[in-house]
């Protein structure tokens, strides 16, 4: 079977971001990259820009509404409220009399419209289920920002203190409850969906090194992930939703549950499976960048080679730019052209390695690297130069989350990785968070609040109606649930799948294994709803 069922564990998938401009970068003596993999810049590639002859995104119809939310659901203080944006479509909903289901996407760390546009699976299956579709926005992201705007909301640790997964889940629970009451739909079943926390990451560390010069993220996943939130919500609020599909959800990335090298080993393996020569070129490029960067005009030379709009201030910025490209390429190594993070060809890693390996004799190492990453940053060929350090989707709040509860340690093994060696150092991590936000992380809080250790035993006893879907090309899959836990807590694992590919819109180019995976998900969700209706009928007959 192309779609394999294995024993599984928990949650989300993540895309990662850059620091809020309100704070100074973190410093560390042991971290090569200054940020976790982050969302690409729309300056380099507008999301609407597609390759010639590439199909444009479907025109999903919805109404934009706003709901008044409490800033703190867990106290009774008179605090300001804020307006949570949500997108809703009821054109296919069969209504409360027929117990029409509600498909609820747990918004992650970014603008909800962007996620709605890239979650075609929900829009496509809603008609056959007669379902309402709801996309709520995560607090502190997009337009759902308290305190009147980002400047005040992101001002300090006091105003940011309400940006937590627990508060976000409570937002969703309150919104669902109110929505069902207003629509006389209190008995309608809710199914949760989520892909990647929408992302996850760690605080950025601006100085330090692999050796003595370079930076690296202490990753946790891209951008907490919606899938993470969907799974957690199913477990925390079982009376609110009857089931959840959590795509690309690496809950085991917390607190050393999986080997710290897992993420970057998978990224490296994705490149090596395409070309060992390509893998080696990338592996040797880091020292070349360092060597050139230390020469008199080295930063200018590097800026010219990689076509930056402004000169580099330090080689670390180039390292971060390249590492982000490689990590995101692994996440979105889809089998057909896509425009999710950047306009990219099908099997983009194959195309990157083709460019790196295929340059004529005499081409320098870094020129080869540029031609490769140019596939990621400039596949349309329309960008003349590249900007650094942008946060186009408004995801900078993730760094606060990574400095508080979303602590996901990562390292690099020099033997198995194409990245330079790096060991996660919690003391440096904590120091950076204190410097940036005035807070210390709580690395054990997430596993205390939501579980993680021995999750298979926990879910076998207390979990039900959960799907964990993962593609093994996705580096976040190494921290996720990859085996079935029970008949109703299942893992759908695909060898050629990437980051929550199953939640994307279907295309004529979908491989058979992807079609099969989505069919399995639909069958399982239908089973949940049918069982719910049968139980409701029995209860009604008993009255």
Short mmCIF file of C-alpha atoms in Angstrom, two decimals:
data_model
loop_
_atom_site.label_atom_id
_atom_site.label_comp_id
_atom_site.label_asym_id
_atom_site.label_seq_id
_atom_site.Cartn_x
_atom_site.Cartn_y
_atom_site.Cartn_z
CA UNK A 1 0.00 0.00 0.00
CA UNK A 2 1.31 3.42 -0.96
CA UNK A 3 -0.51 4.90 1.99
CA UNK A 4 0.77 3.02 4.99
CA UNK A 5 -0.82 2.77 8.41
CA UNK A 6 1.66 2.78 11.25
CA UNK A 7 1.75 3.23 15.02
CA UNK A 8 1.46 6.94 15.77
CA UNK A 9 1.73 9.72 18.28
CA UNK A 10 0.86 13.39 18.07
CA UNK A 11 0.51 16.62 16.38
CA UNK A 12 1.39 19.47 14.14
CA UNK A 13 3.60 20.93 11.60
CA UNK A 14 5.32 24.00 11.54
CA UNK A 15 6.78 26.78 9.33
CA UNK A 16 9.10 29.18 11.02
CA UNK A 17 9.61 32.87 11.07
CA UNK A 18 11.75 35.90 11.68
CA UNK A 19 11.97 38.00 14.84
CA UNK A 20 9.60 40.84 15.42
CA UNK A 21 11.20 44.11 14.42
CA UNK A 22 10.38 45.43 17.88
CA UNK A 23 13.17 43.38 19.42
CA UNK A 24 16.91 43.11 18.99
CA UNK A 25 18.32 39.83 17.65
CA UNK A 26 19.48 37.26 20.12
CA UNK A 27 23.12 36.52 20.65
CA UNK A 28 24.70 33.17 21.28
CA UNK A 29 28.13 31.64 21.19
CA UNK A 30 26.94 28.30 19.91
CA UNK A 31 24.29 28.85 17.27
CA UNK A 32 25.06 29.05 13.54
CA UNK A 33 21.76 30.29 12.07
CA UNK A 34 19.87 33.29 13.37
CA UNK A 35 16.38 31.95 12.81
CA UNK A 36 14.38 28.82 12.23
CA UNK A 37 13.14 28.19 8.68
CA UNK A 38 10.80 31.06 7.97
CA UNK A 39 8.13 31.93 5.44
CA UNK A 40 9.50 33.19 2.13
CA UNK A 41 9.39 36.84 1.18
CA UNK A 42 6.64 38.07 -1.04
CA UNK A 43 9.00 40.78 -2.26
CA UNK A 44 10.96 38.10 -4.03
CA UNK A 45 7.86 36.25 -5.18
CA UNK A 46 4.32 37.49 -4.82
CA UNK A 47 2.07 34.57 -4.00
CA UNK A 48 -0.22 35.50 -6.89
CA UNK A 49 2.63 35.18 -9.35
CA UNK A 50 2.52 31.84 -11.13
CA UNK A 51 4.45 30.21 -13.91
CA UNK A 52 3.01 30.55 -17.42
CA UNK A 53 0.33 27.90 -18.06
CA UNK A 54 0.10 27.15 -14.33
CA UNK A 55 -3.48 26.97 -13.06
CA UNK A 56 -4.46 29.81 -10.76
CA UNK A 57 -5.82 29.09 -7.28
CA UNK A 58 -9.56 28.36 -7.16
CA UNK A 59 -11.84 31.20 -6.16
CA UNK A 60 -13.09 30.05 -2.76
CA UNK A 61 -16.15 31.99 -1.62
CA UNK A 62 -16.64 33.00 1.98
CA UNK A 63 -17.96 35.76 4.19
CA UNK A 64 -15.53 37.57 6.51
CA UNK A 65 -16.87 38.05 10.02
CA UNK A 66 -15.51 39.18 13.40
CA UNK A 67 -16.15 37.78 16.85
CA UNK A 68 -15.49 39.52 20.16
CA UNK A 69 -13.05 37.42 22.20
CA UNK A 70 -11.84 37.67 25.78
CA UNK A 71 -8.15 38.51 26.02
CA UNK A 72 -7.77 36.08 28.93
CA UNK A 73 -10.11 33.11 29.14
CA UNK A 74 -8.59 31.87 32.39
CA UNK A 75 -9.16 34.77 34.74
CA UNK A 76 -12.07 37.03 35.63
CA UNK A 77 -10.21 40.32 35.37
CA UNK A 78 -11.78 43.10 33.33
CA UNK A 79 -9.32 43.06 30.45
CA UNK A 80 -9.72 44.45 26.93
CA UNK A 81 -11.43 42.29 24.34
CA UNK A 82 -10.34 41.92 20.71
CA UNK A 83 -11.95 41.13 17.39
CA UNK A 84 -11.14 37.68 16.03
CA UNK A 85 -11.53 37.42 12.27
CA UNK A 86 -13.02 34.29 10.76
CA UNK A 87 -14.05 33.19 7.28
CA UNK A 88 -17.30 31.24 6.86
CA UNK A 89 -19.10 29.50 4.00
CA UNK A 90 -22.56 27.96 4.44
CA UNK A 91 -23.64 27.47 0.81
CA UNK A 92 -23.29 23.67 1.01
CA UNK A 93 -24.40 23.29 4.62
CA UNK A 94 -27.54 21.14 4.92
CA UNK A 95 -28.51 22.95 8.10
CA UNK A 96 -29.23 22.08 11.73
CA UNK A 97 -32.38 20.00 11.06
CA UNK A 98 -30.24 17.45 9.19
CA UNK A 99 -27.34 17.84 11.65
CA UNK A 100 -25.08 19.24 8.95
CA UNK A 101 -21.42 19.01 10.00
CA UNK A 102 -19.15 21.98 10.62
CA UNK A 103 -15.61 21.74 9.19
CA UNK A 104 -13.43 23.94 11.39
CA UNK A 105 -9.84 24.77 10.44
CA UNK A 106 -7.73 25.69 13.48
CA UNK A 107 -5.91 28.81 12.29
CA UNK A 108 -2.16 29.00 12.71
CA UNK A 109 0.44 31.70 13.02
CA UNK A 110 -0.37 33.90 10.05
CA UNK A 111 -3.01 35.60 7.97
CA UNK A 112 -6.01 33.25 7.81
CA UNK A 113 -6.80 34.12 4.18
CA UNK A 114 -3.44 32.68 3.12
CA UNK A 115 -4.16 29.40 4.88
CA UNK A 116 -7.71 29.24 3.52
CA UNK A 117 -6.39 29.67 -0.02
CA UNK A 118 -4.00 26.75 0.50
CA UNK A 119 -6.37 24.26 2.11
CA UNK A 120 -8.37 23.16 -0.90
CA UNK A 121 -9.20 19.77 0.60
CA UNK A 122 -11.79 21.30 2.95
CA UNK A 123 -13.45 23.32 0.20
CA UNK A 124 -13.58 20.31 -2.10
CA UNK A 125 -15.13 17.83 0.34
CA UNK A 126 -17.62 20.23 1.98
CA UNK A 127 -20.31 19.70 -0.72
CA UNK A 128 -20.35 15.89 -0.40
CA UNK A 129 -20.69 16.19 3.39
CA UNK A 130 -23.19 19.05 3.29
CA UNK A 131 -20.78 20.89 5.58
CA UNK A 132 -20.28 24.43 6.73
CA UNK A 133 -16.67 25.61 6.44
CA UNK A 134 -15.10 27.92 9.06
CA UNK A 135 -11.56 29.33 9.06
CA UNK A 136 -10.84 31.27 12.29
CA UNK A 137 -7.70 33.35 12.64
CA UNK A 138 -5.21 32.71 15.43
CA UNK A 139 -4.96 35.50 18.00
CA UNK A 140 -2.09 38.01 17.52
CA UNK A 141 -1.86 37.17 13.78
CA UNK A 142 -3.38 38.69 10.66
CA UNK A 143 -6.16 41.06 11.68
CA UNK A 144 -6.92 39.33 14.99
CA UNK A 145 -4.57 41.44 17.08
CA UNK A 146 -5.51 42.74 20.55
CA UNK A 147 -4.67 46.13 22.09
CA UNK A 148 -5.68 47.95 18.93
CA UNK A 149 -2.77 46.85 16.76
CA UNK A 150 0.59 45.13 16.46
CA UNK A 151 2.68 47.97 17.85
CA UNK A 152 1.01 47.83 21.25
CA UNK A 153 0.27 44.06 21.23
CA UNK A 154 3.90 43.19 20.53
CA UNK A 155 5.28 45.88 22.82
CA UNK A 156 6.58 43.74 25.67
CA UNK A 157 6.16 40.51 27.64
CA UNK A 158 3.08 41.88 29.42
CA UNK A 159 1.08 42.53 26.25
CA UNK A 160 2.37 39.34 24.60
CA UNK A 161 1.57 37.15 27.60
CA UNK A 162 -1.82 36.17 26.17
CA UNK A 163 -0.29 34.71 23.02
CA UNK A 164 -0.37 31.02 23.94
CA UNK A 165 -1.73 27.81 22.46
CA UNK A 166 -4.06 27.41 25.45
CA UNK A 167 -5.67 30.82 24.86
CA UNK A 168 -5.95 30.12 21.13
CA UNK A 169 -7.73 26.82 21.72
CA UNK A 170 -10.11 28.55 24.11
CA UNK A 171 -10.82 31.13 21.40
CA UNK A 172 -11.80 28.33 19.03
CA UNK A 173 -13.98 26.60 21.63
CA UNK A 174 -15.82 29.81 22.49
CA UNK A 175 -16.29 30.71 18.82
CA UNK A 176 -17.67 27.27 17.94
CA UNK A 177 -20.06 27.30 20.90
CA UNK A 178 -21.39 30.76 20.08
CA UNK A 179 -21.67 30.02 16.36
CA UNK A 180 -23.66 26.84 16.97
CA UNK A 181 -26.00 28.58 19.41
CA UNK A 182 -26.69 31.46 17.01
CA UNK A 183 -27.41 29.06 14.15
CA UNK A 184 -29.57 26.71 16.29
CA UNK A 185 -26.95 24.09 15.47
CA UNK A 186 -25.96 22.90 18.93
CA UNK A 187 -26.30 19.25 17.89
CA UNK A 188 -24.30 19.58 14.65
CA UNK A 189 -20.99 17.67 14.72
CA UNK A 190 -17.71 19.58 14.39
CA UNK A 191 -14.66 18.13 12.64
CA UNK A 192 -11.30 19.86 13.16
CA UNK A 193 -8.59 20.25 10.54
CA UNK A 194 -5.06 21.58 10.80
CA UNK A 195 -1.81 21.49 8.94
CA UNK A 196 1.47 22.47 10.45
CA UNK A 197 0.81 24.95 13.95
CA UNK A 198 0.72 26.75 11.57
CA UNK A 199 4.43 26.59 12.01
CA UNK A 200 6.86 26.32 14.70
CA UNK A 201 10.23 27.59 15.51
CA UNK A 202 12.58 28.93 18.07
CA UNK A 203 14.07 32.17 19.08
CA UNK A 204 16.68 33.59 16.82
CA UNK A 205 20.25 33.80 17.86
CA UNK A 206 22.29 36.35 16.07
CA UNK A 207 25.87 35.67 16.93
CA UNK A 208 27.77 32.59 17.66
CA UNK A 209 29.01 29.85 15.51
CA UNK A 210 29.57 26.56 14.05
CA UNK A 211 33.18 27.02 14.76
CA UNK A 212 33.25 30.71 15.55
CA UNK A 213 31.18 32.64 13.06
CA UNK A 214 27.82 31.22 12.19
CA UNK A 215 24.29 30.98 13.43
CA UNK A 216 21.68 28.31 13.64
CA UNK A 217 18.08 28.06 14.80
CA UNK A 218 17.21 26.03 17.84
CA UNK A 219 14.23 24.72 16.03
CA UNK A 220 11.20 23.45 17.53
CA UNK A 221 8.42 23.31 13.69
CA UNK A 222 7.41 25.79 10.53
CA UNK A 223 5.56 27.90 11.48
CA UNK A 224 3.20 25.83 16.06
CA UNK A 225 1.01 24.16 13.73
CA UNK A 226 -2.59 24.09 12.99
CA UNK A 227 -2.46 20.38 12.90
CA UNK A 228 -0.97 20.57 16.33
CA UNK A 229 -3.82 22.75 17.48
CA UNK A 230 -6.40 20.49 15.83
CA UNK A 231 -5.10 17.43 17.65
CA UNK A 232 -4.70 19.22 20.96
CA UNK A 233 -8.20 20.66 20.70
CA UNK A 234 -9.70 17.24 20.05
CA UNK A 235 -8.03 15.98 23.23
CA UNK A 236 -8.70 19.06 25.38
CA UNK A 237 -12.25 19.77 24.19
CA UNK A 238 -13.78 16.37 23.28
CA UNK A 239 -17.25 17.80 23.84
CA UNK A 240 -16.64 20.48 21.21
CA UNK A 241 -15.51 18.34 18.24
CA UNK A 242 -16.05 14.72 17.26
CA UNK A 243 -12.70 14.26 15.49
CA UNK A 244 -9.62 15.88 13.97
CA UNK A 245 -7.34 15.53 10.97
CA UNK A 246 -3.84 16.72 11.95
CA UNK A 247 -1.55 16.95 8.95
CA UNK A 248 2.22 17.19 9.42
CA UNK A 249 2.07 17.53 13.19
CA UNK A 250 5.40 16.92 15.01
CA UNK A 251 4.41 16.85 18.65
CA UNK A 252 7.32 14.63 19.54
CA UNK A 253 9.78 17.38 18.64
CA UNK A 254 9.44 18.66 22.20
CA UNK A 255 11.66 17.91 25.18
CA UNK A 256 14.13 15.52 23.53
CA UNK A 257 11.47 12.90 22.77
CA UNK A 258 13.04 12.26 19.36
CA UNK A 259 16.75 12.60 18.46
CA UNK A 260 17.63 16.27 18.11
CA UNK A 261 19.23 15.67 14.70
CA UNK A 262 16.00 14.33 13.17
CA UNK A 263 14.81 17.46 11.34
CA UNK A 264 18.07 18.32 9.59
CA UNK A 265 18.87 14.68 8.88
CA UNK A 266 15.64 14.40 6.90
CA UNK A 267 16.32 17.63 4.99
CA UNK A 268 19.79 16.29 4.15
CA UNK A 269 18.42 12.89 3.17
CA UNK A 270 15.93 14.52 0.78
CA UNK A 271 18.81 16.13 -1.09
CA UNK A 272 21.06 13.09 -0.96
CA UNK A 273 18.37 10.83 -2.44
CA UNK A 274 18.33 13.08 -5.50
CA UNK A 275 22.10 13.48 -5.86
CA UNK A 276 25.03 12.68 -3.59
CA UNK A 277 27.07 15.18 -5.61
CA UNK A 278 24.54 17.91 -4.90
CA UNK A 279 24.54 16.95 -1.22
CA UNK A 280 28.35 17.27 -1.09
CA UNK A 281 28.42 20.60 -2.92
CA UNK A 282 26.04 22.03 -0.29
CA UNK A 283 27.95 20.40 2.56
CA UNK A 284 31.22 22.03 1.43
CA UNK A 285 29.70 25.43 0.65
CA UNK A 286 29.47 26.63 4.26
CA UNK A 287 33.24 26.71 4.79
CA UNK A 288 33.64 28.42 1.41
CA UNK A 289 31.22 31.16 2.46
CA UNK A 290 33.10 31.64 5.72
CA UNK A 291 36.47 31.76 3.98
CA UNK A 292 35.39 34.34 1.41
CA UNK A 293 33.50 36.38 4.00
CA UNK A 294 36.70 36.85 6.00
CA UNK A 295 38.59 38.43 3.10
CA UNK A 296 38.81 42.19 2.60
CA UNK A 297 36.00 42.53 0.05
CA UNK A 298 34.47 39.16 0.75
CA UNK A 299 31.00 40.36 1.80
CA UNK A 300 30.72 42.42 -1.38
CA UNK A 301 31.77 39.40 -3.43
CA UNK A 302 29.19 37.20 -1.72
CA UNK A 303 26.49 39.85 -2.18
CA UNK A 304 27.22 39.98 -5.90
CA UNK A 305 27.36 36.20 -6.30
CA UNK A 306 23.95 35.75 -4.67
CA UNK A 307 22.36 38.89 -6.19
CA UNK A 308 21.33 40.65 -3.00
CA UNK A 309 19.77 44.09 -3.28
CA UNK A 310 21.95 45.45 -0.47
CA UNK A 311 25.42 44.34 0.62
CA UNK A 312 25.61 41.66 3.30
CA UNK A 313 26.50 42.85 6.79
CA UNK A 314 27.76 39.42 7.81
CA UNK A 315 28.03 35.92 6.38
CA UNK A 316 25.50 34.69 8.94
CA UNK A 317 22.72 36.37 6.93
CA UNK A 318 23.69 34.34 3.87
CA UNK A 319 23.82 31.12 5.90
CA UNK A 320 20.31 31.80 7.18
CA UNK A 321 19.01 32.59 3.70
CA UNK A 322 20.39 29.35 2.29
CA UNK A 323 19.31 27.19 5.23
CA UNK A 324 15.77 28.53 4.96
CA UNK A 325 15.64 27.66 1.27
CA UNK A 326 16.89 24.09 1.82
CA UNK A 327 14.51 23.47 4.74
CA UNK A 328 11.47 24.83 2.92
CA UNK A 329 12.37 22.91 -0.23
CA UNK A 330 12.26 19.71 1.83
CA UNK A 331 8.89 20.69 3.29
CA UNK A 332 7.30 21.50 -0.08
CA UNK A 333 8.95 18.83 -2.22
CA UNK A 334 5.61 18.22 -3.92
CA UNK A 335 5.25 15.95 -6.98
CA UNK A 336 3.73 18.72 -9.12
CA UNK A 337 4.15 22.52 -9.54
CA UNK A 338 2.81 24.50 -6.59
CA UNK A 339 2.64 28.10 -5.45
CA UNK A 340 2.30 27.63 -1.69
CA UNK A 341 5.51 29.19 -0.38
CA UNK A 342 7.09 30.17 -3.67
CA UNK A 343 6.19 29.37 -7.26
CA UNK A 344 8.03 26.06 -7.67
CA UNK A 345 8.24 23.19 -10.14
CA UNK A 346 7.23 19.65 -9.30
CA UNK A 347 9.92 17.77 -7.36
CA UNK A 348 11.75 21.07 -6.65
CA UNK A 349 14.73 19.45 -4.88
CA UNK A 350 15.40 17.44 -8.04
CA UNK A 351 15.40 20.69 -10.03
CA UNK A 352 17.68 22.45 -7.50
CA UNK A 353 20.22 19.61 -7.63
CA UNK A 354 19.97 19.53 -11.42
CA UNK A 355 21.06 23.18 -11.47
CA UNK A 356 23.83 22.69 -8.89
CA UNK A 357 25.25 19.60 -10.59
CA UNK A 358 24.71 20.66 -14.18
CA UNK A 359 26.79 23.84 -14.36
CA UNK A 360 29.69 23.75 -16.84
CA UNK A 361 33.23 22.84 -15.79
CA UNK A 362 35.00 25.76 -14.15
CA UNK A 363 31.88 27.06 -12.39
CA UNK A 364 32.77 27.99 -8.83
CA UNK A 365 31.19 26.19 -5.89
CA UNK A 366 29.17 29.21 -4.75
CA UNK A 367 28.00 29.99 -8.27
CA UNK A 368 26.62 26.46 -8.37
CA UNK A 369 24.89 27.02 -5.04
CA UNK A 370 23.36 30.26 -6.32
CA UNK A 371 21.98 28.59 -9.44
CA UNK A 372 20.40 25.96 -7.19
CA UNK A 373 18.70 28.23 -4.66
CA UNK A 374 17.63 30.53 -7.47
CA UNK A 375 15.10 27.79 -8.32
CA UNK A 376 13.51 28.38 -4.91
CA UNK A 377 13.76 32.15 -4.66
CA UNK A 378 13.32 33.02 -8.34
CA UNK A 379 11.73 30.20 -10.34
CA UNK A 380 9.70 32.68 -12.40
CA UNK A 381 12.92 34.46 -13.37
CA UNK A 382 11.42 37.89 -12.72
CA UNK A 383 13.34 38.87 -9.59
CA UNK A 384 16.44 40.98 -10.23
CA UNK A 385 17.79 41.02 -6.68
CA UNK A 386 16.87 39.56 -3.30
CA UNK A 387 15.86 41.23 -0.06
CA UNK A 388 16.65 39.71 3.35
CA UNK A 389 14.84 39.69 6.68
CA UNK A 390 11.20 40.05 5.74
CA UNK A 391 8.10 38.73 7.45
CA UNK A 392 5.44 39.01 4.72
CA UNK A 393 2.78 36.92 6.44
CA UNK A 394 2.99 38.60 9.85
CA UNK A 395 4.37 35.59 11.68
CA UNK A 396 6.82 37.27 14.02
CA UNK A 397 4.75 36.35 17.06
CA UNK A 398 6.02 32.81 16.66
CA UNK A 399 9.33 33.83 18.16
CA UNK A 400 7.52 34.81 21.36
CA UNK A 401 5.77 31.44 21.39
CA UNK A 402 9.10 29.69 20.88
CA UNK A 403 10.57 31.65 23.80
CA UNK A 404 7.79 30.64 26.16
CA UNK A 405 6.12 27.24 25.63
CA UNK A 406 6.98 26.07 22.08
CA UNK A 407 10.55 24.93 22.80
CA UNK A 408 11.69 22.39 20.19
CA UNK A 409 15.40 21.64 20.45
CA UNK A 410 17.36 20.69 17.31
CA UNK A 411 20.95 19.81 16.48
CA UNK A 412 23.05 18.84 13.44
CA UNK A 413 25.15 15.67 13.14
CA UNK A 414 28.27 16.28 10.97
CA UNK A 415 28.21 12.66 9.78
CA UNK A 416 24.66 12.53 8.44
CA UNK A 417 23.86 16.17 7.71
CA UNK A 418 24.76 18.48 4.84
CA UNK A 419 24.67 21.31 7.39
CA UNK A 420 27.61 22.18 9.66
CA UNK A 421 27.70 20.52 13.11
CA UNK A 422 25.63 22.18 15.78
CA UNK A 423 24.53 21.14 19.27
CA UNK A 424 21.51 22.66 20.91
CA UNK A 425 22.49 24.61 24.00
CA UNK A 426 19.55 25.34 26.29
CA UNK A 427 21.48 27.89 28.38
CA UNK A 428 22.15 30.00 25.28
CA UNK A 429 18.55 29.56 24.20
CA UNK A 430 17.26 30.77 27.55
CA UNK A 431 19.71 33.66 27.63
CA UNK A 432 18.49 34.85 24.25
CA UNK A 433 14.86 34.74 25.32
CA UNK A 434 15.58 36.71 28.47
CA UNK A 435 17.48 39.28 26.43
CA UNK A 436 14.79 39.56 23.77
CA UNK A 437 11.59 39.32 25.78
CA UNK A 438 12.51 39.29 29.45
CA UNK A 439 11.10 35.77 29.91
CA UNK A 440 12.51 32.30 30.46
CA UNK A 441 11.18 29.41 28.35
CA UNK A 442 9.32 26.53 29.99
CA UNK A 443 10.58 23.56 27.95
CA UNK A 444 8.49 21.00 29.84
CA UNK A 445 5.22 22.88 29.83
CA UNK A 446 3.86 21.63 26.49
CA UNK A 447 4.35 17.97 27.39
CA UNK A 448 2.81 18.68 30.81
CA UNK A 449 -0.20 20.43 29.29
CA UNK A 450 -0.79 18.27 26.22
CA UNK A 451 1.31 15.14 26.67
CA UNK A 452 4.00 13.68 24.44
CA UNK A 453 5.94 11.14 26.45
CA UNK A 454 4.52 7.64 25.97
CA UNK A 455 1.83 9.25 23.85
CA UNK A 456 0.89 5.95 22.26
CA UNK A 457 -0.26 4.52 25.61
CA UNK A 458 -2.08 7.74 26.48
CA UNK A 459 -3.95 8.00 23.19
CA UNK A 460 -4.78 4.31 23.23
CA UNK A 461 -6.56 4.80 26.55
CA UNK A 462 -8.06 8.27 26.12
CA UNK A 463 -7.90 9.28 22.44
CA UNK A 464 -10.31 8.65 19.58
CA UNK A 465 -11.18 9.92 16.10
CA UNK A 466 -7.74 11.31 15.28
CA UNK A 467 -5.90 11.13 11.97
CA UNK A 468 -2.19 11.96 11.84
CA UNK A 469 -1.08 12.32 8.24
CA UNK A 470 2.57 12.66 7.27
CA UNK A 471 4.79 12.52 4.21
CA UNK A 472 8.25 11.15 4.90
CA UNK A 473 9.93 13.81 2.72
CA UNK A 474 8.71 16.42 5.21
CA UNK A 475 11.42 17.02 7.84
CA UNK A 476 8.71 17.52 10.45
CA UNK A 477 7.54 13.94 9.97
CA UNK A 478 10.42 12.73 12.13
CA UNK A 479 8.77 14.27 15.16
CA UNK A 480 5.26 13.13 14.40
CA UNK A 481 3.00 10.12 14.79
CA UNK A 482 3.90 7.44 12.27
CA UNK A 483 2.08 4.35 13.52
CA UNK A 484 -1.54 3.49 14.26
CA UNK A 485 -2.41 3.65 17.94
CA UNK A 486 -5.92 2.21 17.80
CA UNK A 487 -8.74 1.67 15.32
CA UNK A 488 -9.78 5.30 15.69
CA UNK A 489 -6.37 6.94 16.21
CA UNK A 490 -4.59 6.27 12.95
CA UNK A 491 -1.50 7.36 11.07
CA UNK A 492 -1.50 7.81 7.30
CA UNK A 493 2.09 7.85 6.12
CA UNK A 494 3.25 8.32 2.52
CA UNK A 495 6.83 7.77 1.40
CA UNK A 496 6.72 10.46 -1.29
CA UNK A 497 4.56 12.95 0.58
CA UNK A 498 5.67 16.36 1.83
CA UNK A 499 4.30 19.03 4.18
CA UNK A 500 0.49 18.56 4.59
CA UNK A 501 0.17 17.86 0.88
CA UNK A 502 -3.11 16.06 1.55
CA UNK A 503 -4.78 19.31 2.67
CA UNK A 504 -3.95 21.08 -0.57
CA UNK A 505 -6.38 21.27 -3.48
CA UNK A 506 -6.50 18.24 -5.75
CA UNK A 507 -5.04 18.49 -9.24
CA UNK A 508 -5.00 16.39 -12.40
CA UNK A 509 -1.37 15.58 -11.59
CA UNK A 510 -2.07 13.99 -8.20
CA UNK A 511 -0.26 10.64 -7.93
CA UNK A 512 -2.32 7.56 -7.09
CA UNK A 513 -0.98 7.35 -3.53
CA UNK A 514 -2.22 10.90 -2.80
CA UNK A 515 -5.65 10.17 -4.23
CA UNK A 516 -5.76 7.03 -2.06
CA UNK A 517 -4.68 8.95 1.04
CA UNK A 518 -7.42 11.55 0.66
CA UNK A 519 -10.01 8.84 -0.01
CA UNK A 520 -8.99 7.13 3.24
CA UNK A 521 -9.33 10.41 5.15
CA UNK A 522 -12.80 11.00 3.69
CA UNK A 523 -13.86 7.47 4.61
CA UNK A 524 -12.68 7.89 8.20
CA UNK A 525 -14.39 11.27 8.60
CA UNK A 526 -17.62 9.84 7.17
CA UNK A 527 -17.36 7.06 9.75
CA UNK A 528 -17.07 9.58 12.59
CA UNK A 529 -20.12 11.51 11.40
CA UNK A 530 -22.18 8.37 10.78
CA UNK A 531 -21.39 7.06 14.25
CA UNK A 532 -22.33 10.44 15.74
CA UNK A 533 -25.67 10.44 13.91
CA UNK A 534 -26.42 6.88 14.98
CA UNK A 535 -25.73 7.69 18.63
CA UNK A 536 -27.86 10.81 18.40
CA UNK A 537 -30.73 8.82 16.88
CA UNK A 538 -30.57 6.25 19.66
CA UNK A 539 -30.65 9.02 22.26
CA UNK A 540 -33.58 10.67 20.47
CA UNK A 541 -35.52 7.38 20.29
CA UNK A 542 -35.03 6.90 24.03
CA UNK A 543 -36.63 10.22 24.87
#
